[in-house]
């Protein structure tokens, strides 16, 4: 049974930082590309960033480029999202997702999802 468990969310002031983690189990992590998505109240779930299964390709949404960094540790079956210079507009539930092998930028491409972790940025 595949499980993705996010952690690291919380309340932070604008300009602050958080690091989200997503621990995976029940799959061969090194063969999965991993994505981060977020969903704010009343809005669609949107792409934040993704890292390929080899870690050689990384993409970010324009809204977070230069502020967020994705990384992965295959020895720990974990993907990370380092979020710096946070803004109130980053407030959302953040989800990690897994996709076998090839790299994906849209939520429909992903096979497995975590339960999400809340990030709230106060002004």
C-alpha positions as a printed NumPy array, in Angstrom:
array([[  0.   ,   0.   ,   0.   ],
       [  1.456,   3.297,  -1.103],
       [  1.535,   6.061,   1.477],
       [  2.749,   9.627,   1.16 ],
       [  2.89 ,  11.573,   4.413],
       [  3.572,  15.311,   4.401],
       [  4.862,  17.203,   7.407],
       [  6.391,  20.556,   8.265],
       [  3.472,  22.868,   7.673],
       [  2.456,  25.578,  10.079],
       [  1.935,  29.263,  10.668],
       [  4.69 ,  31.66 ,   9.643],
       [  4.987,  35.402,   9.141],
       [  5.475,  36.884,   5.715],
       [  9.119,  36.717,   4.734],
       [  9.689,  33.593,   6.788],
       [ 10.619,  30.072,   5.769],
       [  9.306,  26.549,   6.132],
       [ 10.546,  23.187,   4.941],
       [  7.98 ,  20.586,   4.013],
       [  8.808,  16.907,   3.916],
       [  7.003,  14.048,   2.223],
       [  7.882,  10.539,   3.328],
       [  6.936,   7.763,   0.932],
       [  6.39 ,   4.085,   1.594],
       [  5.026,   1.13 ,  -0.327],
       [  6.732,   2.051,  -3.575],
       [ 10.187,   1.973,  -5.114],
       [ 10.808,   5.629,  -4.425],
       [ 13.825,   5.982,  -6.703],
       [ 11.66 ,   5.148,  -9.73 ],
       [  9.059,   7.837,  -9.051],
       [  9.021,  11.475, -10.013],
       [  7.626,  13.604,  -7.206],
       [  5.493,  16.71 ,  -7.346],
       [  4.278,  19.36 ,  -4.958],
       [  0.883,  20.97 ,  -5.403],
       [ -1.162,  23.356,  -3.316],
       [ -4.782,  24.259,  -2.902],
       [ -6.091,  27.447,  -1.364],
       [ -9.709,  27.73 ,  -0.173],
       [-12.082,  28.07 ,  -3.1  ],
       [ -9.361,  27.505,  -5.667],
       [ -8.201,  24.662,  -7.852],
       [ -5.238,  22.539,  -6.833],
       [ -2.235,  24.023,  -8.59 ],
       [  1.239,  22.881,  -9.512],
       [  4.08 ,  24.153,  -7.321],
       [  7.059,  22.124,  -8.472],
       [  8.325,  18.7  ,  -9.471],
       [ 11.515,  16.693,  -9.452],
       [ 12.214,  13.806, -11.795],
       [ 12.928,  10.289, -10.581],
       [ 16.629,  10.745, -11.233],
       [ 16.621,  14.212,  -9.74 ],
       [ 18.037,  15.597, -12.957],
       [ 15.015,  17.684, -13.894],
       [ 13.271,  20.165, -11.64 ],
       [ 10.523,  22.606, -12.531],
       [  8.689,  25.281, -10.588],
       [  5.582,  27.341, -11.048],
       [  6.414,  30.924, -11.955],
       [  4.792,  32.103,  -8.728],
       [  7.366,  30.303,  -6.572],
       [ 10.435,  30.322,  -8.791],
       [ 13.445,  31.717,  -6.961],
       [ 11.802,  31.251,  -3.556],
       [ 11.046,  27.51 ,  -3.336],
       [ 13.467,  24.612,  -3.774],
       [ 12.638,  20.945,  -4.275],
       [ 15.058,  18.183,  -3.377],
       [ 14.902,  14.462,  -2.769],
       [ 16.759,  11.931,  -0.637],
       [ 16.249,   8.472,  -2.088],
       [ 18.002,   6.865,   0.891],
       [ 15.22 ,   8.266,   3.095],
       [ 12.386,   7.897,   0.567],
       [ 11.666,  11.562,   1.143],
       [ 11.105,  14.643,  -0.982],
       [ 11.438,  18.146,   0.416],
       [ 10.066,  21.576,  -0.392],
       [ 12.108,  24.423,   1.042],
       [ 10.005,  27.566,   1.027],
       [ 11.668,  30.935,   1.573],
       [ 10.397,  34.521,   1.42 ],
       [  6.884,  33.306,   2.051],
       [  3.969,  35.52 ,   1.136],
       [  0.344,  35.52 ,   2.296],
       [ -0.573,  34.297,  -1.185],
       [  1.331,  31.079,  -0.454],
       [ -1.277,  30.124,   2.143],
       [ -2.735,  26.758,   1.132],
       [ -2.802,  23.066,   1.85 ],
       [  0.313,  21.586,   0.294],
       [  0.244,  18.101,  -1.192],
       [  2.973,  15.842,  -2.444],
       [  2.309,  13.375,  -5.233],
       [  4.125,  10.501,  -6.908],
       [  4.275,   9.573, -10.571],
       [  5.989,   6.493, -11.963],
       [  9.15 ,   7.338, -13.877],
       [  8.386,  10.173, -16.272],
       [  8.17 ,  13.721, -15.132],
       [  4.809,  15.471, -14.823],
       [  3.623,  19.032, -14.398],
       [ -0.126,  18.516, -14.065],
       [ -2.105,  16.94 , -11.258],
       [ -3.877,  14.508, -13.579],
       [ -0.573,  12.779, -14.308],
       [  0.087,  11.739, -10.722],
       [ -0.842,   8.358,  -9.332],
       [ -0.555,   8.777,  -5.574],
       [ -1.251,  11.662,  -3.212],
       [ -0.594,  12.563,   0.376],
       [ -3.183,  13.947,   2.76 ],
       [ -1.729,  17.448,   2.705],
       [ -0.223,  19.826,   5.226],
       [ -1.498,  23.322,   5.963],
       [  0.752,  26.317,   5.401],
       [ -0.511,  29.672,   6.625],
       [  1.435,  32.861,   6.007],
       [  0.376,  35.901,   8.008],
       [  0.963,  39.448,   6.838]])
